[in-house]
Amino acid sequence: MKLLGHVDSLKSQTSIKFAAFIFISVASFYLGKHWSDGSRLIFFSRQSPSGTTSSSSSIALSPNLNKEFNVSALIDTPEPPRSAKSEGKWASGSLKAPPPPPEFKIYGIVDENGTMSDKFEIGEFDTDLVENWDNGTEVEAETGKEEVRSTFRVKKFGFCGENMREYIPCLDNVEAIKRLKSTERGERFERHCPEKGKGLNCLVPAPKGYCPPIPWPRSRDEVWFNNVPHTRLVEDKGGQNWISRKGKDKFKFPGGGTQFIHGADQYLNQISKMVPDITFGHHIRVVLDVGCGVASFGAYLMSRNVITMSVAPKDVHENQIQFALERGVPAMVAAFATRRLLYPSQAFDLIHCSRCRINWTRDDGILLLEVNRMLRAGGYFAWAAQPVYKHEEALEEQWEEMLNLTTRLCWNLVKKEGYIAIWQKPLDNSCYLSREAGTSPPLCDQDDDPDNVWYVDLKACISRLPENGYGANVAPWPARLQIPPDRLQSIQIDSYIARKELFRAESKYWNEIVDSYVRALHWKKFQLRNVLDMRASFGGFAAAIIENQLDAWVLNVVPISGPNTLPVIYDRGLIGVMHDWCEPFDTYPRTYDFLHAAGLFSIERKRCNMSTIMLEMDRILRPGGRVYIRDSLDVMDELEDIAKAMGWRPTLRDTSEGPHASYRILTCDKRHG
């Protein structure tokens, strides 16, 4: 009985569980029906449609068969990355989009991922400090949906008038010259630049019939008449063998000068015989020729491995420097007047003056003191003039004055022969310090910088030589080209320890680049003769031109916006000049075949408009000449637009570092004349 009772109990519990299951199923059915707003679920039933019990199961189909429902919003799972397809669903409104993240504003050149970017905003700034674009340039901003970029639109530059064919802005400023208080010391021949915003705003035209220059070395002896169509020098100096006409279309240069009618070669031989230590192309490498005429002295020194800076003012013989540069000889318009010349101390191994029409003894010798500043310790001064050899009373007095002055300067008269006198500068300050007290001129103050030359007045004092002998002990040519000079240590740059390594690295860098230009861009097929390096540093580019045996010379320009490396350039046996590229350069139009600018515009654009510099480059570049601008990518678009506006043909090239480098090379050809 007990067993039967237990079985009944188990049946009772099973019935209760079954009844509970049925109840829950029915309840779930009605709740689901209500929840789905009339939609029916798919479920199993054990009742027939008539309500009688059936042993077989039937399936009821929901009327929502083949319809899709998005239930992802009910599932609490991490949100996967949204594709473009899913973005369309967000936009269609089937799901509510999450709020956008806060906008990430960039105020620098590093983005939110820590990488460099050229897309950034500029914070607040004072609009008064922003320079207005002039010189015919306009700036427009194009705005797109995805990004904002600035595009420079530059108006095409027109040609200047025919009267500006030989215009030198800082030397032909008639209005400024009229305002000078005095001109008796040659002030009118010095720089007087136009005011800012009143400079060149057009392209200087070439003369009618201009021809591509005759290549070197033929250009030493003849040039095209139409390129420098002036006969004044032929009329004035033809009898002195300076220059003559050769038919109707050429000028001829016989190689003579006022004091060397029989030719420069014979004259140079005479100087070497007078002073055997004057070994051209060995210890004598860099020369300054004062009052150079058409630069035959410098032209004939080139075959002796000597580079000469030929200078003369733009005076009555105003085209003499233009003739020199047309011949392919280094030359600049410059005058001994009231300011220092733009060359460093101890720059020249020899300074030459042949009938240069300069009164060296005026104002207690202030002009000869400038020669003394630029002359290297132990260097030579050669003077060929009438007081040396004529015995007229007035000329003899001038000779005595010259002897007296040079003695007080501690110069040693090495040789006087015929119409030439040659002095030598001392190697150190010992003679200066042993002079009697009160001897004039005095030594300059200790704090005087003899290499500070930009708009610096002449000083009536003797520039001190460095106590450590820097500048006096340069190696002979050609070794000095690649030997780091002593004065490298005195240049004001950030490096204090590895300067020699920097010097060698720069030389190697440019040698590899120029070598690649020669091989890949066929530079030896170009007509390269007169070359200007607009930001020269230590002169590595010029040294590479020599190492690659290109028959060209380079004028190295050291901008005032950077360290003064001119002493190093001259100690290497190269030539150069200080300049501010926000102002015009002291040369005639159409005087250079090739302009090289590495890293110039990214620096100077902070100081002046890039179009100002580019217009000046066009002025001094010959028709058919070339320009290589190596600079950061952010200046290239604007430079390319300016180049097109000037009629140049620009091409943007990658550097050897590849297309992702921050630098590019803009090569340009000047097509107009």
XYZ file of C-alpha atoms in Angstrom:
673
model
C 0.000 0.000 0.000
C 2.804 2.241 0.765
C 4.296 1.616 -2.697
C 0.962 2.432 -4.422
C 0.713 5.654 -2.458
C 4.157 6.675 -3.528
C 3.373 6.049 -7.228
C 0.178 8.122 -6.997
C 2.205 10.904 -5.425
C 4.667 10.928 -8.317
C 1.817 11.059 -10.907
C 0.297 13.982 -9.034
C 3.592 15.981 -9.141
C 4.032 15.268 -12.875
C 0.522 16.506 -13.601
C 1.156 19.720 -11.721
C 4.357 20.388 -13.699
C 2.607 19.673 -17.015
C -0.259 21.963 -16.135
C 2.185 24.722 -15.220
C 3.988 24.335 -18.562
C 0.701 24.584 -20.462
C -0.235 27.719 -18.529
C 3.103 29.413 -19.193
C 2.897 28.539 -22.919
C -0.587 30.008 -23.287
C 0.395 33.108 -21.349
C 3.495 33.595 -23.476
C 1.348 33.287 -26.632
C -1.024 36.048 -25.628
C 1.766 38.290 -24.329
C 3.749 37.813 -27.522
C 0.717 38.539 -29.645
C 0.053 41.725 -27.729
C 3.727 42.779 -27.749
C 4.072 42.319 -31.510
C 1.085 44.595 -32.254
C -0.790 41.963 -34.148
C 2.130 40.136 -35.580
C 2.014 36.404 -35.106
C 4.880 34.221 -33.896
C 5.803 30.906 -35.366
C 4.804 28.218 -32.806
C 3.843 24.582 -32.516
C 0.287 23.479 -31.547
C -1.142 20.134 -30.572
C -4.739 21.119 -31.340
C -6.448 20.746 -34.629
C -8.257 23.704 -36.105
C -11.561 22.211 -34.867
C -10.373 22.083 -31.329
C -10.083 18.304 -30.991
C -6.937 16.700 -29.789
C -4.634 15.291 -32.443
C -1.629 13.095 -32.046
C 0.268 14.909 -34.828
C 1.788 18.372 -34.452
C 0.757 21.180 -36.788
C 2.670 24.427 -37.583
C 1.056 27.832 -37.681
C 2.892 30.393 -39.926
C 3.164 34.032 -38.980
C 1.813 36.506 -41.478
C 5.226 38.326 -41.246
C 6.913 35.506 -43.152
C 9.757 36.763 -45.438
C 9.904 40.098 -43.602
C 13.119 41.318 -41.922
C 13.324 43.043 -38.565
C 16.356 44.760 -37.078
C 16.705 43.560 -33.474
C 20.357 44.609 -33.063
C 19.275 47.556 -30.961
C 17.921 45.091 -28.361
C 21.247 43.322 -28.024
C 23.867 44.905 -25.805
C 26.990 44.197 -27.854
C 29.992 46.401 -28.812
C 29.406 48.473 -31.961
C 31.484 47.214 -34.882
C 33.129 49.656 -37.322
C 30.520 51.179 -39.601
C 30.838 50.616 -43.284
C 29.556 52.906 -45.972
C 26.505 50.647 -46.288
C 25.676 50.878 -42.613
C 26.160 54.673 -42.780
C 23.236 54.737 -45.170
C 21.032 53.063 -42.590
C 22.013 55.673 -40.013
C 21.130 58.381 -42.463
C 17.781 56.759 -43.395
C 16.548 57.167 -39.845
C 15.874 53.483 -39.109
C 18.237 53.865 -36.137
C 19.153 56.897 -34.129
C 22.789 57.924 -34.656
C 24.956 58.459 -31.580
C 26.057 62.073 -30.919
C 29.215 63.101 -32.877
C 32.494 63.339 -30.939
C 33.786 66.832 -30.077
C 35.650 68.526 -32.985
C 39.408 68.095 -32.793
C 40.987 71.451 -33.632
C 44.625 71.441 -34.734
C 46.753 74.468 -33.978
C 50.130 73.134 -35.061
C 51.749 70.839 -37.573
C 51.198 67.583 -35.636
C 47.799 65.843 -35.945
C 45.848 63.824 -33.337
C 47.879 60.723 -34.156
C 51.178 62.465 -33.490
C 52.223 62.616 -37.166
C 53.299 65.619 -39.236
C 50.496 67.290 -41.189
C 50.160 70.178 -43.591
C 46.481 70.664 -42.687
C 46.159 72.871 -39.676
C 44.434 75.971 -38.452
C 46.144 79.145 -37.427
C 45.102 80.597 -34.132
C 44.151 84.206 -33.627
C 46.517 86.702 -35.152
C 46.899 90.422 -35.624
C 45.894 91.247 -39.168
C 48.012 94.402 -39.006
C 51.102 92.232 -38.879
C 50.252 90.406 -42.099
C 52.088 91.799 -45.104
C 49.950 92.849 -48.018
C 50.686 91.122 -51.253
C 51.921 93.555 -53.829
C 53.962 93.301 -57.028
C 50.891 92.144 -58.907
C 49.974 89.122 -56.791
C 46.552 88.075 -55.571
C 45.707 85.384 -53.041
C 42.471 83.411 -53.307
C 41.202 80.609 -51.037
C 39.337 77.659 -52.516
C 37.156 75.845 -49.969
C 35.913 72.268 -50.496
C 33.722 70.028 -48.366
C 36.522 67.735 -47.315
C 39.442 70.141 -46.811
C 40.505 73.771 -47.033
C 43.522 74.735 -49.124
C 44.959 78.038 -50.325
C 45.794 78.572 -53.966
C 47.865 81.560 -55.050
C 46.723 83.309 -58.185
C 49.449 85.552 -59.553
C 48.760 88.091 -62.253
C 51.007 87.853 -65.249
C 53.813 90.388 -65.066
C 54.265 92.793 -67.940
C 57.464 94.229 -69.371
C 59.093 97.414 -68.132
C 59.783 100.298 -70.496
C 62.691 100.224 -72.937
C 64.503 102.839 -70.832
C 64.952 100.217 -68.080
C 66.905 97.694 -70.160
C 70.009 98.238 -67.983
C 68.269 99.240 -64.783
C 70.045 98.588 -61.462
C 67.444 99.603 -58.844
C 69.769 100.582 -55.976
C 72.259 102.437 -58.199
C 69.807 104.161 -60.554
C 67.538 105.670 -57.914
C 67.644 109.218 -59.244
C 65.253 110.625 -56.643
C 67.349 109.339 -53.735
C 70.579 110.598 -55.308
C 69.085 114.090 -55.691
C 68.330 114.160 -51.963
C 71.955 113.440 -50.956
C 73.513 116.193 -48.851
C 76.924 115.657 -50.445
C 78.407 113.731 -53.376
C 82.045 114.832 -53.127
C 83.204 111.490 -51.661
C 81.411 109.356 -54.226
C 78.147 108.928 -52.322
C 76.152 108.908 -55.551
C 77.843 105.648 -56.610
C 76.731 103.772 -53.478
C 73.513 101.852 -52.814
C 70.325 103.919 -52.558
C 67.495 101.408 -52.855
C 63.844 102.205 -53.579
C 61.513 102.296 -50.609
C 59.641 99.146 -49.720
C 56.670 98.655 -52.017
C 58.162 100.910 -54.714
C 60.543 98.397 -56.215
C 60.515 96.551 -59.491
C 57.055 95.376 -60.544
C 57.770 94.340 -64.122
C 60.127 92.304 -66.292
C 63.216 94.146 -67.540
C 63.363 93.712 -71.337
C 66.430 92.689 -73.306
C 67.816 94.939 -76.066
C 66.507 94.415 -79.572
C 68.470 91.737 -81.379
C 69.736 90.132 -78.160
C 71.627 86.887 -78.843
C 72.612 83.947 -76.616
C 76.061 84.856 -75.211
C 79.167 83.552 -76.955
C 80.461 80.615 -74.879
C 83.657 80.697 -72.830
C 86.580 80.839 -73.617
C 85.727 82.629 -76.900
C 83.734 85.189 -74.891
C 86.958 86.385 -73.269
C 87.914 87.886 -76.627
C 84.582 88.850 -78.211
C 80.908 89.471 -77.386
C 77.798 90.339 -79.386
C 77.263 94.050 -79.994
C 73.480 93.835 -79.551
C 73.844 92.399 -76.045
C 75.689 95.508 -74.797
C 74.963 98.115 -77.501
C 77.216 100.928 -76.242
C 80.190 102.472 -78.015
C 81.330 105.029 -75.395
C 84.182 102.820 -74.166
C 85.353 102.186 -77.742
C 85.575 105.921 -78.294
C 87.315 106.637 -74.967
C 89.570 103.592 -74.522
C 90.052 102.114 -77.969
C 93.584 103.532 -78.183
C 94.537 101.784 -74.922
C 93.671 98.336 -76.243
C 90.661 97.904 -73.954
C 87.979 97.283 -76.556
C 87.256 97.737 -80.266
C 84.497 97.034 -82.798
C 84.711 93.867 -84.877
C 82.442 94.405 -87.833
C 78.902 95.499 -87.130
C 77.843 92.709 -84.804
C 80.674 92.204 -82.274
C 83.007 93.869 -79.794
C 86.602 92.655 -79.587
C 88.816 92.661 -76.464
C 92.538 92.681 -77.292
C 93.432 92.104 -73.624
C 95.120 95.417 -72.911
C 94.638 98.102 -70.284
C 95.648 101.670 -69.616
C 98.899 100.575 -67.924
C 99.355 97.331 -69.872
C 98.756 98.280 -73.482
C 100.727 95.251 -74.695
C 98.381 92.810 -73.013
C 97.502 91.393 -69.600
C 99.607 88.254 -69.982
C 102.849 90.210 -70.309
C 101.799 92.412 -67.387
C 101.129 89.391 -65.143
C 104.503 87.901 -66.035
C 106.170 91.159 -65.038
C 104.490 91.117 -61.603
C 105.587 87.515 -60.972
C 109.175 88.394 -61.913
C 109.192 91.434 -59.638
C 108.091 89.366 -56.605
C 108.776 85.628 -57.036
C 106.588 84.852 -53.990
C 103.580 86.011 -56.002
C 102.825 82.562 -57.378
C 99.563 82.812 -59.283
C 97.357 79.750 -58.853
C 99.318 78.555 -55.810
C 99.686 81.012 -52.921
C 97.856 83.721 -54.854
C 94.362 82.390 -55.556
C 91.817 85.182 -54.821
C 92.396 88.689 -56.220
C 90.519 92.005 -56.128
C 90.916 94.261 -59.174
C 89.900 97.835 -58.309
C 88.755 100.066 -61.175
C 88.877 97.057 -63.448
C 87.741 98.513 -66.758
C 86.471 95.623 -68.905
C 88.228 93.148 -66.552
C 90.997 91.919 -68.843
C 93.302 91.604 -65.813
C 90.892 89.125 -64.194
C 90.045 87.439 -67.497
C 93.658 86.451 -68.140
C 94.246 85.371 -64.547
C 91.609 82.648 -64.924
C 93.927 80.550 -67.089
C 96.385 80.676 -64.151
C 93.849 79.189 -61.679
C 93.203 82.581 -60.078
C 89.697 83.925 -59.501
C 89.395 87.713 -59.502
C 86.622 89.910 -58.206
C 86.626 92.850 -60.641
C 84.923 95.992 -59.305
C 84.207 99.443 -60.670
C 81.543 102.106 -60.093
C 78.748 102.885 -62.499
C 80.392 106.150 -63.547
C 81.021 107.774 -66.940
C 82.259 104.404 -68.197
C 79.074 102.900 -66.837
C 79.005 99.734 -68.949
C 82.463 98.420 -68.039
C 81.106 95.895 -65.500
C 78.400 94.902 -67.968
C 81.078 94.133 -70.552
C 83.075 92.142 -67.975
C 80.110 89.912 -67.098
C 79.139 89.502 -70.749
C 82.683 88.197 -71.296
C 82.139 85.603 -68.550
C 84.411 87.223 -65.939
C 83.424 87.701 -62.249
C 82.552 91.358 -61.640
C 80.384 93.628 -59.507
C 79.414 97.268 -59.484
C 81.079 98.718 -56.374
C 82.726 101.964 -55.302
C 85.291 103.106 -52.735
C 83.304 105.973 -51.245
C 81.944 106.200 -47.669
C 80.943 102.620 -46.782
C 82.758 99.330 -46.468
C 82.713 97.111 -49.519
C 80.621 93.961 -49.089
C 83.564 91.589 -48.698
C 85.031 90.223 -45.443
C 88.334 90.957 -43.761
C 91.411 89.111 -45.059
C 89.533 88.121 -48.204
C 92.076 88.739 -50.968
C 95.585 87.410 -51.443
C 96.376 90.303 -53.778
C 94.631 93.623 -54.441
C 95.415 95.373 -57.705
C 94.839 98.951 -58.839
C 95.966 100.031 -62.295
C 95.098 103.666 -62.994
C 91.947 103.175 -60.903
C 91.537 106.939 -60.363
C 91.266 106.642 -56.578
C 92.977 109.113 -54.238
C 94.255 106.637 -51.669
C 95.654 109.254 -49.325
C 92.555 111.429 -48.885
C 91.015 111.718 -45.396
C 94.211 110.351 -43.833
C 94.091 107.229 -45.971
C 90.585 106.001 -45.108
C 90.229 104.313 -48.508
C 93.579 102.517 -48.252
C 92.532 101.415 -44.758
C 89.583 99.664 -46.408
C 92.053 97.919 -48.732
C 94.057 96.951 -45.654
C 90.930 95.454 -44.016
C 90.186 93.243 -47.034
C 93.824 92.255 -47.705
C 94.952 88.948 -46.210
C 97.768 89.007 -43.648
C 100.948 88.702 -45.709
C 99.037 89.678 -48.869
C 100.172 92.090 -51.595
C 98.949 95.433 -52.935
C 100.015 96.237 -56.523
C 99.670 99.845 -57.672
C 100.286 100.861 -61.288
C 99.853 104.624 -61.616
C 101.562 107.782 -62.787
C 102.922 108.793 -59.332
C 104.978 105.593 -59.340
C 107.058 106.461 -62.403
C 106.515 110.109 -63.426
C 108.717 112.851 -62.056
C 106.335 115.801 -62.226
C 106.236 117.791 -58.992
C 102.574 117.139 -58.206
C 102.938 113.432 -58.921
C 106.102 113.182 -56.826
C 104.220 114.732 -53.910
C 101.496 112.087 -54.314
C 104.148 109.367 -54.266
C 105.659 110.729 -51.040
C 102.221 110.873 -49.425
C 101.635 107.264 -50.454
C 105.000 106.174 -49.044
C 104.286 107.948 -45.760
C 100.840 106.408 -45.398
C 101.913 102.850 -46.250
C 104.778 103.128 -43.747
C 102.343 104.090 -40.979
C 100.214 101.079 -42.039
C 103.302 98.890 -41.549
C 103.257 97.862 -45.207
C 106.604 96.864 -46.673
C 107.503 98.221 -50.119
C 108.733 94.987 -51.660
C 109.472 96.224 -55.170
C 109.159 99.300 -57.354
C 109.915 98.748 -61.012
C 108.823 100.701 -64.051
C 105.273 101.857 -63.448
C 104.417 99.236 -60.787
C 104.909 99.386 -57.016
C 104.149 96.362 -54.805
C 103.672 96.408 -51.012
C 103.173 93.533 -48.557
C 100.924 93.602 -45.481
C 102.349 92.326 -42.160
C 101.437 88.882 -40.810
C 100.474 90.075 -37.316
C 99.912 93.134 -35.096
C 103.469 93.418 -33.739
C 104.444 96.344 -35.998
C 101.236 98.209 -35.194
C 101.811 97.838 -31.463
C 105.436 99.025 -31.724
C 104.602 102.346 -33.401
C 105.115 105.580 -31.514
C 102.224 106.684 -29.327
C 99.748 108.865 -31.165
C 100.670 107.540 -34.609
C 97.796 107.898 -37.053
C 95.817 106.004 -38.082
C 95.199 104.155 -34.813
C 94.243 100.521 -34.350
C 90.504 99.880 -34.366
C 88.802 99.164 -31.051
C 88.849 95.621 -29.769
C 85.087 95.319 -30.221
C 85.187 96.357 -33.915
C 84.092 93.494 -36.166
C 86.020 93.793 -39.457
C 83.612 91.306 -41.079
C 80.552 93.464 -40.378
C 80.021 95.131 -43.766
C 76.304 95.590 -44.522
C 75.707 99.383 -44.672
C 78.683 99.997 -42.373
C 80.608 103.265 -42.758
C 84.330 103.269 -43.433
C 86.462 103.592 -40.319
C 89.670 105.611 -40.089
C 91.505 102.913 -38.164
C 93.606 99.817 -38.815
C 91.659 96.575 -38.535
C 93.345 94.293 -36.019
C 94.594 90.894 -37.124
C 93.466 87.900 -35.017
C 95.983 87.092 -32.287
C 95.629 83.382 -33.056
C 96.770 83.923 -36.652
C 93.427 82.963 -38.172
C 93.285 83.973 -41.845
C 97.033 84.130 -42.376
C 97.749 80.411 -42.601
C 95.642 79.211 -45.519
C 96.842 76.244 -47.540
C 97.960 76.762 -51.143
C 95.575 76.138 -54.025
C 94.008 73.671 -54.806
C 94.347 71.984 -51.383
C 92.651 74.905 -49.607
C 89.362 74.171 -51.387
C 88.625 71.128 -49.193
C 90.640 71.852 -46.022
C 88.508 73.286 -43.171
C 90.077 76.717 -42.535
C 90.941 78.145 -39.108
C 88.301 80.856 -39.350
C 85.625 78.160 -39.403
C 85.990 78.220 -35.604
C 85.115 81.925 -35.350
C 81.849 81.775 -37.351
C 78.802 82.449 -35.177
C 76.841 79.225 -35.663
C 75.196 76.872 -33.170
C 77.790 74.108 -33.499
C 80.883 74.503 -31.339
C 82.518 71.069 -31.556
C 81.747 69.394 -34.871
C 82.393 72.332 -37.224
C 84.991 70.537 -39.305
C 82.629 67.596 -39.648
C 79.851 69.970 -40.743
C 82.185 71.541 -43.294
C 83.169 68.173 -44.759
C 79.579 66.905 -44.696
C 78.343 69.946 -46.627
C 81.077 69.521 -49.218
C 80.234 65.842 -49.663
C 76.502 66.585 -49.808
C 76.793 69.140 -52.606
C 79.406 67.166 -54.489
C 77.023 64.208 -54.683
C 74.123 66.418 -55.755
C 76.079 68.283 -58.453
C 77.507 64.964 -59.664
C 73.932 63.678 -60.054
C 72.967 66.869 -61.920
C 75.876 66.365 -64.298
C 74.961 62.712 -64.956
C 71.153 62.818 -64.917
C 70.405 66.346 -66.131
C 73.384 66.643 -68.499
C 74.812 69.822 -67.018
C 77.926 69.672 -69.149
C 75.699 70.249 -72.164
C 74.325 73.431 -70.584
C 76.002 76.740 -71.279
C 76.968 77.398 -67.688
C 79.481 80.169 -67.120
C 78.234 82.851 -64.733
C 76.652 81.152 -61.709
C 75.107 82.748 -58.608
C 74.545 80.743 -55.421
C 71.986 82.803 -53.534
C 72.473 81.118 -50.130
C 75.971 79.715 -50.132
C 76.681 78.625 -46.532
C 80.311 77.355 -46.612
C 80.510 77.428 -50.427
C 79.955 73.694 -50.875
C 77.956 74.136 -54.079
C 80.711 76.262 -55.668
C 83.354 73.750 -54.587
C 81.316 70.962 -56.204
C 81.179 72.910 -59.482
C 85.001 72.957 -59.451
C 85.335 69.307 -58.400
C 83.032 68.249 -61.257
C 85.196 70.221 -63.712
C 82.427 72.468 -64.984
C 83.873 75.465 -66.820
C 82.005 77.994 -64.684
C 82.639 80.361 -61.793
C 80.303 80.917 -58.841
C 79.587 84.082 -56.893
C 78.614 82.922 -53.399
C 76.039 85.146 -51.719
C 75.733 85.061 -47.931
C 72.358 86.551 -46.872
C 72.351 88.888 -43.890
C 69.524 86.805 -42.386
C 71.967 83.988 -41.574
C 75.474 83.513 -40.141
C 78.326 85.345 -41.868
C 80.289 82.526 -43.497
C 82.110 84.759 -46.004
C 85.537 84.402 -44.295
C 85.338 80.618 -44.734
C 84.329 80.995 -48.396
C 87.344 83.195 -49.147
C 89.715 80.991 -47.163
C 88.633 78.111 -49.433
C 89.777 80.079 -52.472
C 86.284 81.104 -53.577
C 84.600 84.504 -53.929
C 81.422 85.839 -52.396
C 79.488 88.841 -51.168
C 77.115 89.825 -48.383
C 73.556 90.681 -49.444
C 69.978 91.149 -48.284
C 67.630 89.475 -50.766
C 64.802 91.777 -49.713
C 66.758 94.402 -51.699
C 68.022 94.383 -55.316
C 71.467 93.032 -56.170
C 74.301 95.230 -57.464
C 74.628 93.904 -60.982
C 73.321 94.639 -64.449
C 70.338 92.851 -65.961
C 71.012 89.597 -67.854
C 74.357 88.791 -66.231
C 73.969 85.210 -64.912
C 73.382 81.929 -66.727
C 72.314 79.987 -63.658
C 70.793 80.900 -60.277
C 70.888 78.404 -57.406
C 68.752 78.893 -54.272
C 68.779 76.213 -51.565
C 66.550 76.853 -48.554
C 66.372 80.567 -49.337
C 62.650 81.232 -49.699
C 61.467 79.347 -46.613
C 63.640 81.765 -44.601
C 63.309 85.044 -46.480
C 59.514 84.858 -46.899
C 59.307 85.847 -43.230
C 61.013 89.126 -44.127
C 59.757 90.056 -47.598
C 57.515 88.957 -50.456
C 58.760 86.019 -52.476
C 57.615 87.750 -55.661
C 60.079 90.580 -54.907
C 62.975 88.130 -54.879
C 61.725 86.267 -57.942
C 61.427 89.479 -59.977
C 64.999 90.375 -59.033
C 66.096 86.903 -60.117
C 64.414 87.460 -63.474
C 66.199 90.795 -63.860
C 69.695 89.367 -63.410
C 69.073 86.095 -65.294
C 69.944 85.873 -68.965
C 67.262 84.844 -71.488
C 67.650 81.089 -71.828
C 69.097 80.908 -68.314
C 68.116 78.367 -65.673
C 67.061 78.469 -62.030
C 67.179 75.630 -59.477
C 65.233 76.271 -56.277
C 65.675 73.586 -53.624
C 63.289 74.282 -50.765
C 60.485 73.029 -48.535
C 57.274 71.808 -50.106
C 55.105 74.505 -48.527
C 56.634 77.292 -50.661
C 56.656 75.470 -53.969
C 53.076 76.130 -55.121
C 53.476 79.861 -54.739
C 56.916 79.901 -56.361
C 55.634 77.864 -59.279
C 52.754 80.297 -59.822
C 55.108 83.296 -59.699
C 57.465 81.601 -62.150
C 54.600 81.053 -64.606
C 53.472 84.661 -64.171
C 56.973 85.794 -65.197
C 56.909 83.659 -68.319
C 59.309 81.022 -67.010
C 58.800 77.329 -67.636
C 58.821 75.616 -64.203
C 59.080 71.904 -63.419
C 58.683 70.480 -59.910
C 60.984 67.532 -59.219
C 61.527 65.147 -56.320
C 64.827 65.189 -54.479
C 66.972 62.077 -54.158
C 65.132 61.365 -50.876
C 62.024 60.435 -52.868
C 58.432 61.671 -53.285
C 57.665 61.688 -49.546
C 60.492 64.059 -48.624
C 59.580 67.500 -47.299
C 61.799 69.175 -49.912
C 61.388 69.552 -53.664
C 63.411 71.039 -56.520
C 61.771 73.630 -58.745
C 63.705 73.910 -62.005
C 62.858 76.854 -64.249
C 63.864 78.023 -67.711
C 63.646 81.694 -68.587
C 62.172 81.905 -72.062
C 61.430 85.584 -72.552
C 63.954 88.173 -73.646
